[in-house]
XYZ file of C-alpha atoms in Angstrom:
653
model
C -30.548 -32.319 2.717
C -31.409 -28.178 1.321
C -31.010 -28.327 -2.411
C -30.012 -31.422 -2.882
C -33.255 -32.737 -2.685
C -34.340 -30.868 -5.356
C -32.187 -32.743 -7.647
C -32.650 -36.651 -5.966
C -36.205 -36.594 -5.634
C -37.554 -34.380 -8.636
C -41.302 -36.701 -8.879
C -41.885 -36.848 -4.369
C -43.853 -40.107 -3.722
C -47.289 -39.113 -2.398
C -48.614 -41.048 0.597
C -52.863 -41.660 -0.138
C -55.312 -39.799 1.537
C -56.126 -41.585 4.738
C -59.607 -42.949 5.046
C -62.474 -43.347 7.944
C -62.163 -47.810 9.104
C -66.019 -47.682 8.252
C -64.791 -47.089 4.545
C -61.478 -49.432 4.376
C -63.401 -51.893 6.070
C -66.965 -52.102 3.538
C -63.832 -51.519 0.700
C -62.115 -54.590 1.462
C -65.917 -56.106 1.891
C -67.122 -55.289 -1.619
C -63.919 -56.419 -2.418
C -63.751 -59.560 -1.840
C -67.645 -60.029 -2.096
C -68.536 -58.234 -5.202
C -65.898 -57.829 -7.596
C -68.918 -57.678 -10.239
C -70.831 -55.103 -8.781
C -73.813 -56.634 -9.275
C -75.562 -53.649 -6.910
C -74.199 -50.817 -10.389
C -78.309 -51.631 -11.793
C -79.222 -50.335 -8.879
C -78.540 -47.506 -8.987
C -80.073 -44.213 -9.287
C -83.569 -46.414 -9.992
C -86.834 -45.541 -8.711
C -88.236 -49.055 -6.541
C -90.134 -50.202 -8.874
C -87.921 -50.593 -11.772
C -85.627 -52.294 -8.143
C -87.912 -55.015 -6.412
C -88.162 -55.990 -10.875
C -83.918 -56.056 -10.396
C -84.321 -57.422 -7.692
C -86.435 -60.584 -9.245
C -84.564 -60.389 -13.443
C -81.121 -61.766 -10.525
C -82.415 -64.001 -8.687
C -84.723 -66.044 -11.168
C -83.076 -64.634 -15.135
C -85.670 -66.885 -15.918
C -88.232 -63.977 -15.633
C -84.953 -61.469 -18.142
C -84.966 -63.129 -20.841
C -88.911 -65.082 -21.078
C -90.311 -61.990 -22.704
C -87.473 -62.024 -25.223
C -88.120 -65.720 -26.338
C -89.358 -65.463 -30.145
C -90.953 -68.873 -31.552
C -87.259 -69.541 -33.664
C -85.481 -69.036 -30.950
C -88.223 -72.641 -29.876
C -87.543 -74.233 -32.131
C -83.492 -74.987 -31.663
C -84.805 -74.932 -28.436
C -87.131 -78.371 -29.201
C -84.393 -79.194 -30.689
C -81.785 -79.771 -29.105
C -84.317 -80.455 -25.580
C -85.202 -83.320 -27.720
C -81.551 -84.243 -28.048
C -80.040 -83.981 -25.315
C -83.176 -86.250 -23.526
C -82.057 -89.270 -25.617
C -78.623 -88.941 -23.726
C -79.845 -88.232 -20.745
C -82.206 -91.152 -20.579
C -79.712 -93.264 -20.883
C -77.262 -91.950 -18.906
C -79.433 -91.748 -16.595
C -80.278 -94.844 -15.677
C -76.162 -95.828 -16.328
C -75.364 -93.295 -13.055
C -77.999 -94.834 -10.535
C -76.681 -97.967 -10.948
C -72.920 -96.979 -10.209
C -73.959 -95.163 -7.023
C -75.758 -97.687 -6.660
C -78.916 -96.460 -6.497
C -81.933 -97.628 -7.761
C -82.209 -96.911 -11.756
C -85.535 -94.583 -11.450
C -83.679 -92.281 -9.048
C -81.874 -91.426 -12.414
C -84.865 -90.865 -14.591
C -86.632 -89.612 -11.374
C -83.235 -86.390 -10.918
C -83.376 -85.653 -15.205
C -86.717 -84.462 -14.055
C -87.342 -81.847 -11.672
C -83.443 -80.310 -11.644
C -82.981 -79.487 -15.011
C -87.365 -77.408 -14.605
C -85.656 -75.186 -11.869
C -81.946 -74.658 -13.216
C -84.201 -73.147 -15.861
C -85.700 -71.081 -13.879
C -82.615 -69.356 -11.994
C -79.530 -70.689 -13.955
C -77.863 -68.305 -15.960
C -75.762 -70.627 -18.458
C -78.100 -70.595 -22.474
C -75.847 -74.081 -23.197
C -76.084 -75.914 -19.845
C -77.252 -79.202 -19.841
C -78.393 -80.691 -16.159
C -78.110 -83.882 -15.047
C -76.883 -86.543 -12.703
C -72.255 -87.110 -13.324
C -70.328 -89.666 -13.119
C -67.783 -88.718 -10.539
C -70.393 -87.256 -8.506
C -72.180 -90.867 -8.593
C -68.955 -92.831 -7.194
C -69.005 -89.738 -4.832
C -71.709 -90.600 -3.600
C -71.641 -95.020 -3.977
C -67.367 -94.872 -2.026
C -67.912 -92.164 0.837
C -72.349 -93.976 2.166
C -71.114 -97.726 1.051
C -68.677 -97.312 3.585
C -70.805 -97.365 5.886
C -73.804 -98.529 4.583
C -74.571 -101.628 2.880
C -76.959 -100.567 -0.471
C -77.432 -104.216 -0.675
C -78.341 -105.274 2.863
C -80.150 -102.022 3.898
C -81.579 -100.774 0.789
C -83.540 -98.014 2.295
C -81.755 -96.640 4.985
C -78.218 -95.773 2.089
C -81.653 -94.674 -0.363
C -82.288 -91.670 2.403
C -78.487 -91.330 3.298
C -77.933 -90.322 -0.929
C -80.943 -87.680 -0.440
C -79.869 -86.283 2.605
C -76.196 -85.674 1.035
C -78.170 -83.630 -2.520
C -79.945 -81.517 0.628
C -76.960 -80.808 2.002
C -75.138 -80.893 -1.090
C -77.740 -77.770 -2.329
C -78.106 -76.362 1.613
C -73.960 -75.846 0.814
C -73.732 -74.615 -2.664
C -76.778 -72.161 -2.478
C -75.161 -70.645 1.460
C -71.527 -69.894 -1.179
C -73.864 -68.278 -3.535
C -76.111 -66.395 -0.968
C -73.141 -65.458 0.648
C -70.100 -64.830 -2.553
C -68.564 -67.344 -1.113
C -67.522 -68.744 -4.379
C -64.037 -68.320 -4.442
C -63.742 -71.305 -2.041
C -64.446 -73.861 -4.942
C -61.348 -71.665 -6.528
C -58.439 -73.499 -4.203
C -59.344 -76.525 -6.697
C -56.923 -75.604 -9.985
C -57.217 -76.973 -13.412
C -54.650 -79.896 -12.423
C -56.234 -80.728 -9.380
C -59.802 -81.643 -11.849
C -57.700 -83.193 -15.114
C -55.810 -85.116 -12.098
C -59.352 -85.576 -10.291
C -61.835 -86.293 -12.546
C -58.983 -89.134 -15.141
C -58.658 -90.621 -11.052
C -62.353 -90.914 -10.768
C -63.315 -91.486 -14.733
C -60.489 -94.529 -14.562
C -61.815 -95.949 -11.260
C -65.526 -95.801 -12.825
C -64.352 -97.762 -16.171
C -62.519 -100.511 -13.970
C -65.345 -101.006 -12.023
C -67.883 -101.042 -14.768
C -65.267 -104.100 -15.404
C -68.335 -105.393 -12.919
C -71.664 -105.191 -15.412
C -68.596 -106.230 -18.485
C -68.301 -110.152 -17.571
C -71.547 -110.041 -15.740
C -70.095 -110.321 -11.710
C -72.831 -110.830 -9.045
C -70.701 -109.786 -6.084
C -67.766 -107.176 -6.174
C -66.514 -105.317 -4.343
C -67.232 -101.839 -2.731
C -63.494 -100.431 -2.585
C -62.788 -98.030 -5.922
C -58.996 -98.369 -5.696
C -56.772 -100.337 -8.117
C -56.163 -103.669 -6.191
C -59.517 -104.910 -4.720
C -61.304 -104.353 -8.381
C -58.466 -107.035 -9.632
C -58.383 -108.392 -7.028
C -62.616 -108.850 -6.911
C -62.076 -109.551 -10.528
C -59.352 -111.623 -10.899
C -60.936 -114.421 -7.929
C -63.598 -114.307 -9.955
C -62.659 -116.071 -12.872
C -64.625 -118.836 -12.507
C -68.143 -116.898 -12.715
C -67.394 -114.561 -15.656
C -70.123 -115.064 -19.196
C -68.641 -115.278 -21.822
C -72.187 -114.034 -23.242
C -72.166 -110.424 -21.601
C -68.568 -109.844 -22.761
C -69.204 -110.418 -26.137
C -72.414 -107.888 -26.127
C -70.541 -105.528 -24.083
C -67.583 -105.750 -26.146
C -69.628 -104.995 -29.378
C -71.585 -102.191 -27.499
C -68.472 -99.860 -26.485
C -67.029 -100.241 -30.029
C -70.569 -99.380 -30.789
C -70.655 -96.353 -28.760
C -66.227 -95.470 -29.300
C -66.690 -95.383 -33.078
C -69.338 -92.543 -32.869
C -67.797 -90.829 -30.524
C -65.087 -91.159 -32.949
C -66.801 -90.014 -35.978
C -68.651 -86.744 -34.235
C -65.009 -86.245 -33.026
C -64.115 -85.875 -37.077
C -67.072 -84.792 -38.595
C -68.794 -82.198 -35.714
C -71.553 -81.988 -38.161
C -72.703 -85.761 -37.485
C -72.687 -84.496 -33.389
C -76.444 -86.262 -33.630
C -74.750 -89.867 -34.114
C -73.069 -89.669 -30.690
C -75.638 -88.329 -28.877
C -78.380 -90.533 -29.820
C -75.904 -93.764 -29.639
C -76.662 -94.750 -26.055
C -80.182 -94.674 -26.753
C -80.088 -96.472 -30.007
C -77.137 -99.237 -27.742
C -81.133 -99.384 -24.985
C -82.999 -100.216 -27.940
C -80.935 -102.575 -29.366
C -79.691 -104.184 -26.016
C -82.931 -104.573 -24.950
C -85.312 -106.264 -27.913
C -82.117 -108.551 -27.956
C -82.222 -109.554 -24.514
C -86.588 -109.818 -25.537
C -85.394 -111.845 -28.278
C -82.702 -114.534 -27.299
C -83.829 -114.345 -23.697
C -80.806 -113.129 -22.784
C -81.405 -112.976 -19.056
C -81.692 -116.600 -18.364
C -78.454 -117.417 -20.126
C -77.114 -115.127 -16.826
C -77.478 -112.006 -18.761
C -78.155 -109.333 -16.088
C -81.106 -107.103 -16.808
C -82.490 -103.805 -15.029
C -86.091 -105.064 -14.025
C -89.070 -103.450 -12.793
C -88.652 -99.934 -12.678
C -92.099 -98.029 -11.790
C -94.339 -96.082 -13.900
C -95.266 -92.447 -12.586
C -93.856 -88.560 -11.740
C -91.177 -88.529 -9.211
C -92.619 -88.970 -4.878
C -91.593 -86.361 -2.111
C -89.237 -87.544 -0.541
C -89.386 -85.193 1.978
C -89.611 -87.448 5.004
C -87.217 -90.405 3.974
C -84.385 -87.651 4.838
C -82.257 -88.955 7.308
C -81.460 -85.972 9.544
C -81.755 -88.174 12.860
C -79.841 -90.519 11.559
C -76.736 -91.946 13.691
C -75.386 -91.482 9.597
C -75.866 -87.824 9.821
C -73.106 -86.710 9.712
C -71.754 -88.981 7.157
C -74.428 -87.674 4.647
C -72.941 -83.626 5.531
C -69.726 -84.879 4.922
C -70.406 -86.288 1.245
C -72.655 -83.770 1.073
C -69.995 -80.826 0.858
C -67.352 -83.126 -0.227
C -69.362 -83.611 -3.605
C -71.438 -80.049 -3.738
C -67.950 -79.015 -4.158
C -67.450 -81.223 -7.361
C -70.643 -81.427 -8.577
C -69.596 -77.073 -8.646
C -66.411 -76.799 -9.689
C -66.858 -78.452 -12.560
C -71.010 -77.322 -13.269
C -69.408 -74.249 -13.909
C -66.820 -74.045 -15.211
C -68.431 -76.465 -17.963
C -70.980 -73.646 -17.938
C -67.958 -70.683 -17.762
C -67.092 -73.044 -20.444
C -69.078 -72.333 -23.383
C -70.627 -68.822 -22.280
C -67.112 -68.537 -24.766
C -67.914 -69.529 -27.572
C -70.937 -67.631 -28.198
C -69.528 -64.544 -26.189
C -71.428 -64.256 -22.528
C -71.047 -63.548 -19.129
C -72.984 -66.512 -16.400
C -72.442 -65.823 -12.820
C -71.156 -67.587 -10.986
C -72.530 -66.780 -7.842
C -75.738 -67.173 -9.277
C -75.187 -70.236 -11.013
C -73.984 -71.709 -7.361
C -77.484 -70.602 -6.600
C -79.383 -71.648 -8.988
C -77.277 -75.295 -7.992
C -78.512 -74.957 -5.048
C -81.964 -74.364 -4.579
C -81.923 -78.023 -7.674
C -80.305 -80.039 -5.379
C -82.975 -78.315 -2.228
C -85.570 -79.426 -5.033
C -84.292 -82.421 -6.048
C -82.946 -84.039 -2.488
C -87.305 -83.689 -1.656
C -88.694 -84.894 -5.218
C -86.845 -88.195 -5.046
C -83.102 -87.254 -6.997
C -79.738 -87.548 -5.989
C -76.985 -84.544 -6.869
C -77.370 -83.496 -10.089
C -74.910 -80.837 -12.199
C -74.238 -79.882 -15.235
C -72.421 -82.852 -17.184
C -69.964 -81.371 -20.223
C -70.995 -84.517 -21.970
C -74.851 -84.105 -22.676
C -73.492 -80.070 -22.919
C -71.766 -80.298 -25.432
C -74.213 -82.101 -27.043
C -77.157 -79.617 -26.073
C -74.630 -77.183 -27.774
C -74.089 -78.362 -30.669
C -77.585 -79.427 -31.318
C -77.712 -75.357 -31.708
C -79.590 -74.284 -28.091
C -80.117 -71.326 -27.337
C -82.141 -71.120 -23.577
C -82.580 -72.813 -20.925
C -85.286 -73.930 -22.001
C -83.900 -76.905 -23.796
C -83.811 -78.079 -20.124
C -87.669 -78.252 -20.512
C -88.121 -80.200 -22.958
C -85.644 -82.623 -22.104
C -87.037 -82.839 -19.094
C -90.358 -82.827 -20.696
C -89.202 -86.189 -22.713
C -88.902 -87.962 -19.277
C -91.388 -87.275 -17.765
C -93.144 -89.243 -20.961
C -90.952 -91.703 -20.147
C -91.376 -92.159 -16.249
C -95.229 -92.015 -17.851
C -95.923 -94.310 -20.726
C -92.094 -95.993 -21.127
C -90.230 -96.957 -18.104
C -91.921 -101.023 -18.864
C -89.922 -100.404 -21.976
C -86.517 -100.722 -20.428
C -87.311 -103.380 -18.496
C -85.497 -106.232 -21.027
C -82.206 -103.387 -20.611
C -79.409 -105.167 -20.392
C -76.537 -104.001 -17.324
C -73.774 -104.743 -19.332
C -75.054 -102.218 -21.260
C -75.205 -99.415 -19.581
C -71.754 -100.398 -18.500
C -70.771 -99.862 -21.405
C -71.988 -96.658 -21.459
C -70.397 -95.943 -18.842
C -67.107 -96.950 -19.936
C -67.709 -95.151 -23.499
C -68.378 -92.018 -21.211
C -65.493 -92.280 -18.989
C -62.591 -92.623 -21.932
C -63.695 -88.595 -22.259
C -63.126 -87.523 -18.485
C -59.449 -89.028 -19.078
C -57.446 -85.432 -21.086
C -53.637 -87.340 -21.095
C -53.078 -84.255 -23.515
C -53.940 -81.526 -20.493
C -51.415 -83.637 -18.559
C -48.500 -83.473 -21.535
C -49.592 -79.849 -21.427
C -49.345 -79.530 -17.234
C -45.553 -81.472 -17.911
C -44.421 -79.031 -20.112
C -45.256 -75.566 -18.167
C -44.978 -76.005 -15.309
C -43.415 -79.110 -13.793
C -45.403 -78.539 -10.107
C -49.142 -78.914 -11.929
C -48.168 -82.126 -13.206
C -47.278 -83.239 -9.333
C -50.035 -81.706 -8.131
C -52.196 -84.080 -11.106
C -50.745 -86.845 -10.944
C -51.041 -87.429 -6.854
C -55.005 -87.036 -7.698
C -54.895 -89.157 -9.631
C -53.279 -91.795 -8.176
C -54.648 -90.860 -5.685
C -57.691 -91.940 -6.593
C -56.839 -94.459 -7.911
C -54.605 -96.501 -5.182
C -56.385 -94.874 -2.491
C -59.759 -93.714 -2.558
C -61.758 -90.740 -4.622
C -61.781 -88.626 -0.939
C -57.725 -89.145 -0.311
C -56.550 -87.925 -3.540
C -58.825 -84.786 -3.519
C -56.569 -84.745 -0.351
C -53.760 -85.296 -1.849
C -54.249 -82.969 -4.122
C -55.815 -79.611 -2.609
C -53.505 -80.238 0.541
C -50.474 -79.955 -2.953
C -52.057 -77.245 -4.343
C -52.597 -75.109 -0.505
C -48.539 -75.380 0.867
C -47.835 -75.066 -3.253
C -49.461 -71.024 -2.639
C -48.090 -71.682 1.422
C -45.468 -71.731 -0.383
C -45.464 -69.454 -2.578
C -46.448 -67.079 0.319
C -43.865 -68.834 2.229
C -40.991 -67.794 0.312
C -41.380 -64.542 -2.219
C -38.677 -64.898 -5.077
C -36.163 -61.827 -4.598
C -34.512 -61.183 -8.136
C -31.280 -58.952 -8.676
C -32.439 -56.097 -11.796
C -29.711 -54.431 -13.670
C -29.793 -51.163 -16.121
C -30.906 -52.740 -19.976
C -28.076 -50.879 -21.459
C -29.200 -47.360 -23.355
C -31.711 -47.328 -20.746
C -33.455 -46.158 -17.622
C -35.254 -49.171 -17.606
C -33.806 -51.413 -14.878
C -34.598 -56.417 -15.327
C -33.522 -58.865 -13.770
C -30.728 -59.368 -14.318
C -31.548 -63.724 -14.779
C -34.075 -63.011 -17.833
C -31.919 -60.277 -18.951
C -28.170 -60.948 -18.707
C -27.919 -58.262 -21.001
C -29.154 -56.286 -17.932
C -25.468 -54.549 -16.181
C -24.394 -54.172 -12.753
C -24.981 -50.995 -11.176
C -20.843 -49.465 -9.394
C -21.701 -49.113 -5.887
C -26.055 -49.740 -5.672
C -27.546 -53.471 -5.237
C -31.033 -53.766 -6.349
C -33.174 -56.007 -5.030
C -36.724 -56.213 -5.889
C -39.048 -58.100 -3.881
C -41.644 -59.855 -6.000
C -45.349 -60.371 -3.257
C -46.359 -59.570 0.072
C -44.402 -58.521 2.471
C -46.815 -60.667 5.115
C -45.747 -62.491 8.859
C -45.688 -65.427 6.615
C -42.326 -64.515 5.247
C -40.711 -60.895 6.964
C -38.284 -63.386 9.130
C -36.774 -64.556 5.413
C -37.239 -61.496 3.198
C -35.078 -60.397 6.097
C -32.121 -63.230 5.632
C -32.883 -63.205 1.811
C -32.023 -59.265 1.305
C -29.432 -60.238 4.117
C -27.976 -62.419 1.742
C -27.583 -60.901 -0.530
C -25.830 -57.950 0.875
C -22.940 -60.533 2.529
C -22.507 -62.294 -1.609
C -22.838 -59.104 -3.444
C -20.108 -56.791 -1.159
C -17.852 -60.572 -0.774
C -18.531 -60.295 -5.452
C -17.585 -56.798 -4.897
C -14.131 -57.762 -2.796
C -12.972 -60.736 -4.560
C -13.862 -58.728 -8.510
C -11.849 -54.584 -7.174
C -14.729 -53.520 -7.770
C -16.066 -50.289 -6.158
C -17.528 -50.207 -2.782
C -21.606 -50.817 -2.309
C -22.619 -47.794 -0.496
C -26.263 -47.699 -1.195
C -29.118 -51.024 -0.891
C -32.250 -49.967 -3.763
C -35.416 -52.545 -2.931
C -37.859 -52.135 -5.516
C -41.487 -52.779 -4.042
C -43.434 -52.361 -7.349
C -44.510 -56.004 -6.603
C -45.373 -55.386 -2.730
C -48.981 -55.076 -2.772
C -49.717 -55.264 0.657
C -47.556 -54.734 4.413
C -47.761 -56.315 7.729
C -46.644 -54.973 10.905
C -44.021 -57.823 10.932
C -42.882 -56.780 7.087
C -42.915 -53.178 8.088
C -40.350 -54.398 11.751
C -38.248 -56.360 9.600
C -37.630 -53.257 6.788
C -36.441 -52.010 10.568
C -33.745 -54.460 11.275
C -33.139 -54.157 7.510
C -32.425 -50.179 8.282
C -30.358 -50.617 11.040
C -27.769 -54.047 9.988
C -27.540 -51.861 6.529
C -27.081 -48.920 8.953
C -23.833 -51.445 10.987
C -22.820 -51.638 6.929
C -22.678 -48.241 6.772
C -24.746 -47.805 4.081
C -27.956 -46.193 2.582
C -31.065 -47.848 2.657
C -33.253 -46.242 -0.881
C -37.223 -47.137 -1.761
C -38.370 -47.518 -4.934
C -41.982 -47.298 -5.912
C -44.109 -48.270 -3.064
C -47.717 -48.998 -3.946
C -50.749 -46.799 -2.216
C -51.251 -49.742 0.876
C -47.523 -50.281 1.535
C -46.598 -46.333 2.329
C -49.003 -44.795 3.553
C -48.353 -47.600 6.996
C -45.290 -46.699 6.112
C -45.665 -43.481 7.502
C -47.861 -44.189 9.820
C -45.467 -46.734 11.955
C -43.118 -43.269 10.935
C -41.046 -45.694 9.751
C -40.562 -42.862 6.625
C -39.152 -40.680 8.936
C -36.751 -42.949 9.488
C -35.415 -44.110 6.440
C -36.586 -40.496 5.903
C -38.277 -39.440 2.668
C -35.691 -38.368 0.398
C -34.757 -42.041 0.100
C -38.125 -42.835 -1.451
C -38.140 -42.075 -5.063
C -41.466 -42.938 -7.838
C -39.359 -45.202 -9.683
C -36.185 -47.319 -9.167
C -34.460 -45.117 -12.235
C -34.619 -41.603 -10.436
C -33.547 -43.722 -6.528
C -30.194 -44.626 -9.438
C -30.093 -41.545 -10.764
C -30.108 -40.032 -6.833
C -27.849 -42.377 -5.651
C -25.288 -42.119 -8.937
C -25.686 -38.297 -8.072
C -24.451 -38.473 -4.065
C -22.095 -41.255 -5.449
C -20.332 -39.037 -7.771
C -20.511 -35.721 -5.362
C -18.728 -37.314 -2.571
C -16.541 -38.329 -4.838
C -15.612 -34.844 -5.933
C -16.116 -33.565 -2.927
C -12.038 -33.926 -3.143
C -12.458 -32.350 -5.070
C -13.711 -28.502 -5.173
C -11.911 -27.193 -8.671
C -14.252 -30.210 -9.555
C -17.103 -29.779 -7.558
C -19.222 -27.371 -9.285
C -18.848 -29.236 -13.048
C -20.345 -32.530 -11.264
C -23.535 -30.888 -10.541
C -23.536 -28.020 -13.551
C -23.365 -32.345 -14.789
C -26.549 -33.708 -12.934
C -28.345 -30.864 -14.167
C -28.008 -31.466 -17.424
C -29.104 -35.445 -17.033
């Protein structure tokens, strides 16, 4: 096009230099697996220093322990004792929820916190058992093995599931695959947690009403059928006792929320309930009047359980599946809780290091008679409010639990099961986050649908069904956004060189003779056909509109590729077909702002030669200016006397 190119493309699009294939692969792996660049601290360091930094990376306690002070210890001591008062009753309660011996709940609050204190990167996370994982273990393993008929095998499978959960978690951390957990969206977690909390509360009606036999199903229909079919066996003594303790626990939580300085009231309430309930049961001989109690708890520290791992069991696949699912849920909850509280204190926690810490503590726990543990929100909130400074608070909590295991377990003999049910219900009510669901409805209706699908799937189906439904809907939504990317018609903002979506900015004006389209996603094989058809429809609709209004005929189609981060060979074939279609209509295809990866592939595929580099521009504004110049020149070519005037006017612009 000779000298015309000078006017049309004052800022030519540059083609980045080609990289060797191996270097590109290395760069892609680094961006995928090492976005935080964990190796930067090792650069230009001697070998001895690299060894120390490596130890500190994998064992964070070696990093902060040398700076630990007595002031920190005083704060951690208070926080540790406070969360221990919550850990003991919660551990017993959640073990019962998982249909495991209550003593395993105490074991799980001893060894795992010690491991996490060595390997974890969070200063605030308090480790322990959680209700949702306990419910998952109960529902998934309970389908295969009845915990009442074969308790030994059931415990073995629970320990084996914990082992595989730990292996899976640690593997995700070591392989830097933590992004897998990100497939559990916020909406999914809100709905799943709310549904699980509802199911847990309903199942605690067994303890509140003093029922001996109860369904192993977790859906609403099964639970309600079991409750009302045994109405003649309801114990009013248990009901009255349960309602009183539940009211007390909810009241203390309300007071703590209204006055955060009195957080310790809510933290001490579960242990207070256990003590008061045990004293009442002992003095009134409640056990003889139909009120069920915990009974004997074995004294002593965690016995080794490596030999109990059921690797040769016919139910091994069930244990593996249970371990992976509970491991993912525990990771999602623990990492989210840790990051939330890290934001309050303005420090960063490494998600992959947290996964390694969770995995190692669950592997160690499975070998020492513990079942799945993570970082529960309630316990971590108490730890944070109690003023913890480091993970030493977990060591203090573990020490308190150790003292309980060695000397105090006989005191829990008379603890009524109805008190444990009340503690669980009070804790679960906080997981039903209806405010978050309302916010999802206001902000994103699709996220609300995902949330409600997870909720109703758990409540009316099962925990696994609810989780699968929510994940599938989330993935379908993601796939739809990839397979059906949005395209926008752009217009000019008056008195500017800015081009924006006409839907978003109604004041934006169409450019006569020019159709400007923006593609809002990478172009892959999954959406190439859709984009080809959608672009053709845009062109057809624009031509029909111009015919009906008598406006200037369409001459140019500009594709704004600023939002197209990458393109594959199917996408390039799509552009070639679009160009052929546009050529058949006697139109001209123009590209604007192709990204580096896109322009490299367009150059290698010879598409740039096909379209002509002079028709590729740095901005939409420059592309429109060039199109307008060519339109004016084509008009003036019919009148040679005005050609020089038009060219001079363009030069002035």
